[in-house]
mmCIF file of C-alpha atoms in Angstrom:
data_model
loop_
_atom_site.group_PDB
_atom_site.id
_atom_site.type_symbol
_atom_site.label_atom_id
_atom_site.label_comp_id
_atom_site.label_asym_id
_atom_site.label_seq_id
_atom_site.Cartn_x
_atom_site.Cartn_y
_atom_site.Cartn_z
ATOM 1 C CA MET V 1 18.079 7.787 7.490
ATOM 2 C CA ARG V 2 21.665 6.884 7.166
ATOM 3 C CA LYS V 3 20.945 3.237 6.059
ATOM 4 C CA THR V 4 19.479 4.141 2.996
ATOM 5 C CA SER V 5 21.206 7.401 2.378
ATOM 6 C CA LYS V 6 23.499 5.723 -0.060
ATOM 7 C CA LEU V 7 20.478 3.898 -2.169
ATOM 8 C CA ARG V 8 18.686 7.224 -2.108
ATOM 9 C CA GLN V 9 21.679 9.311 -3.414
ATOM 10 C CA HIS V 10 22.068 6.428 -6.269
ATOM 11 C CA ALA V 11 18.367 6.591 -7.055
ATOM 12 C CA LYS V 12 18.497 10.253 -7.460
ATOM 13 C CA SER V 13 21.877 9.970 -9.659
ATOM 14 C CA LEU V 14 19.622 7.709 -11.974
ATOM 15 C CA GLY V 15 16.289 10.027 -12.153
ATOM 16 C CA ILE V 16 14.384 7.241 -10.508
ATOM 17 C CA TYR V 17 12.130 6.810 -7.587
ATOM 18 C CA LEU V 18 12.102 4.243 -4.889
ATOM 19 C CA CYS V 19 8.414 3.120 -4.476
ATOM 20 C CA HIS V 20 7.379 1.755 -1.212
ATOM 21 C CA GLU V 21 4.559 -0.611 -0.920
ATOM 22 C CA ILE V 22 2.712 0.408 2.512
ATOM 23 C CA HIS V 23 2.161 -3.058 3.837
ATOM 24 C CA PRO V 24 1.967 -4.407 7.364
ATOM 25 C CA GLY V 25 5.774 -5.692 8.345
ATOM 26 C CA THR V 26 7.606 -3.199 6.461
ATOM 27 C CA ALA V 27 8.877 0.320 7.232
ATOM 28 C CA ALA V 28 5.838 1.968 6.606
ATOM 29 C CA MET V 29 2.541 0.100 7.550
ATOM 30 C CA CYS V 30 0.140 2.955 7.344
ATOM 31 C CA ALA V 31 0.382 6.640 5.343
ATOM 32 C CA ASP V 32 1.115 8.342 8.535
ATOM 33 C CA ASP V 33 4.305 5.931 8.713
ATOM 34 C CA PHE V 34 5.493 6.474 4.989
ATOM 35 C CA ASN V 35 5.001 10.367 5.619
ATOM 36 C CA LEU V 36 7.124 10.203 8.613
ATOM 37 C CA LEU V 37 9.958 8.159 7.009
ATOM 38 C CA VAL V 38 9.880 11.088 4.338
ATOM 39 C CA GLU V 39 10.045 13.532 7.110
ATOM 40 C CA ILE V 40 13.054 11.704 8.765
ATOM 41 C CA CYS V 41 14.742 11.682 5.414
ATOM 42 C CA ASP V 42 14.466 15.360 4.946
ATOM 43 C CA GLY V 43 11.641 14.905 2.302
ATOM 44 C CA ASP V 44 13.867 13.114 -0.166
ATOM 45 C CA LYS V 45 12.083 13.550 -3.509
ATOM 46 C CA CYS V 46 12.910 10.058 -4.657
ATOM 47 C CA LEU V 47 10.840 8.214 -1.961
ATOM 48 C CA ALA V 48 7.318 7.372 -3.453
ATOM 49 C CA VAL V 49 4.709 4.643 -3.259
ATOM 50 C CA ASN V 50 3.599 1.679 -4.909
ATOM 51 C CA ALA V 51 -0.102 2.058 -4.373
ATOM 52 C CA ASP V 52 -2.188 -1.244 -3.674
ATOM 53 C CA PRO V 53 -5.613 -0.636 -1.877
ATOM 54 C CA SER V 54 -5.566 -4.362 -0.749
ATOM 55 C CA HIS V 55 -2.945 -3.750 1.750
ATOM 56 C CA CYS V 56 -5.030 -1.233 4.169
ATOM 57 C CA TRP V 57 -4.837 -3.461 7.308
ATOM 58 C CA GLU V 58 -4.126 -0.712 9.863
ATOM 59 C CA GLY V 59 -7.431 0.744 10.347
ATOM 60 C CA GLU V 60 -7.228 3.095 7.423
ATOM 61 C CA ASP V 61 -9.449 2.677 4.328
ATOM 62 C CA TRP V 62 -7.727 3.207 0.976
ATOM 63 C CA GLU V 63 -9.181 6.278 -0.234
ATOM 64 C CA THR V 64 -7.875 8.142 3.213
ATOM 65 C CA ARG V 65 -4.339 6.395 2.644
ATOM 66 C CA PHE V 66 -3.854 7.465 -0.702
ATOM 67 C CA LEU V 67 -5.324 10.993 -0.164
ATOM 68 C CA LYS V 68 -2.459 11.225 2.593
ATOM 69 C CA VAL V 69 0.435 10.040 -0.314
ATOM 70 C CA ALA V 70 -1.352 11.126 -3.283
ATOM 71 C CA SER V 71 1.731 13.139 -4.313
ATOM 72 C CA ARG V 72 4.193 10.664 -3.797
ATOM 73 C CA ILE V 73 2.218 7.951 -5.706
ATOM 74 C CA TYR V 74 4.431 6.562 -8.837
ATOM 75 C CA ALA V 75 3.064 3.165 -9.237
ATOM 76 C CA CYS V 76 0.007 0.841 -8.555
ATOM 77 C CA HIS V 77 -1.530 -2.362 -8.765
ATOM 78 C CA VAL V 78 -5.051 -3.522 -7.891
ATOM 79 C CA LYS V 79 -6.668 -6.472 -6.740
ATOM 80 C CA ASN V 80 -10.296 -6.324 -5.977
ATOM 81 C CA PHE V 81 -11.240 -7.449 -2.742
ATOM 82 C CA VAL V 82 -14.109 -7.634 0.142
ATOM 83 C CA ILE V 83 -13.265 -7.614 3.669
ATOM 84 C CA ARG V 84 -15.364 -9.722 5.951
ATOM 85 C CA LYS V 85 -16.608 -7.896 8.876
ATOM 86 C CA GLY V 86 -16.266 -9.567 12.358
ATOM 87 C CA VAL V 87 -12.938 -11.331 11.200
ATOM 88 C CA PRO V 88 -9.972 -9.846 12.450
ATOM 89 C CA LEU V 89 -7.569 -8.753 9.527
ATOM 90 C CA ARG V 90 -4.581 -10.295 11.025
ATOM 91 C CA LYS V 91 -6.064 -13.453 12.008
ATOM 92 C CA MET V 92 -3.653 -16.660 11.237
ATOM 93 C CA GLU V 93 -5.975 -18.639 9.498
ATOM 94 C CA PRO V 94 -4.655 -21.489 7.218
ATOM 95 C CA GLY V 95 -7.554 -22.242 5.116
ATOM 96 C CA TRP V 96 -7.832 -18.488 3.169
ATOM 97 C CA GLN V 97 -12.026 -18.936 2.647
ATOM 98 C CA LYS V 98 -12.090 -18.383 6.345
ATOM 99 C CA ARG V 99 -9.804 -15.103 6.277
ATOM 100 C CA ALA V 100 -11.103 -11.562 6.469
ATOM 101 C CA MET V 101 -9.797 -10.514 3.315
ATOM 102 C CA GLN V 102 -11.250 -12.294 0.331
ATOM 103 C CA PHE V 103 -10.104 -11.456 -3.357
ATOM 104 C CA VAL V 104 -12.886 -11.325 -5.776
ATOM 105 C CA ASP V 105 -13.752 -10.632 -9.315
ATOM 106 C CA ILE V 106 -13.709 -6.817 -11.017
ATOM 107 C CA PRO V 107 -17.480 -5.758 -10.413
ATOM 108 C CA SER V 108 -18.503 -7.202 -6.705
ATOM 109 C CA GLY V 109 -15.620 -5.995 -4.735
ATOM 110 C CA ASP V 110 -14.841 -3.047 -2.232
ATOM 111 C CA LEU V 111 -13.228 -0.835 -5.183
ATOM 112 C CA ASN V 112 -16.403 -1.085 -7.282
ATOM 113 C CA MET V 113 -14.608 -1.434 -10.501
ATOM 114 C CA SER V 114 -17.455 -2.465 -12.653
ATOM 115 C CA ALA V 115 -17.049 0.797 -14.823
ATOM 116 C CA THR V 116 -13.554 -0.239 -15.866
ATOM 117 C CA SER V 117 -14.550 -3.882 -16.587
ATOM 118 C CA ASN V 118 -14.674 -3.769 -20.105
ATOM 119 C CA TYR V 119 -11.419 -4.520 -20.878
#
């Protein structure tokens, strides 16, 4: 909390949000982690989320994650993907074709974005 207090104070003085991208290897790897960070920082209103559904590697699906932090989402970016069953998400695989998560075109991924693919 002390390490970020000056940064949070400055963000508040500018009227901006600090958007954390929930991702493995960061301070918050799942929604519960992020909510704990907010609690530790006394509910600081400047703490927000940059939502990316392809970063749900910690056993939570993207809908569950973003419902848990919905009131704090202020930014997002989306890449459509599929997760290959039976392949560990964190497997250290140099060949991307053999990795569990594969990025795909708009209409064929887990996000089912075909209704918005007319852009």
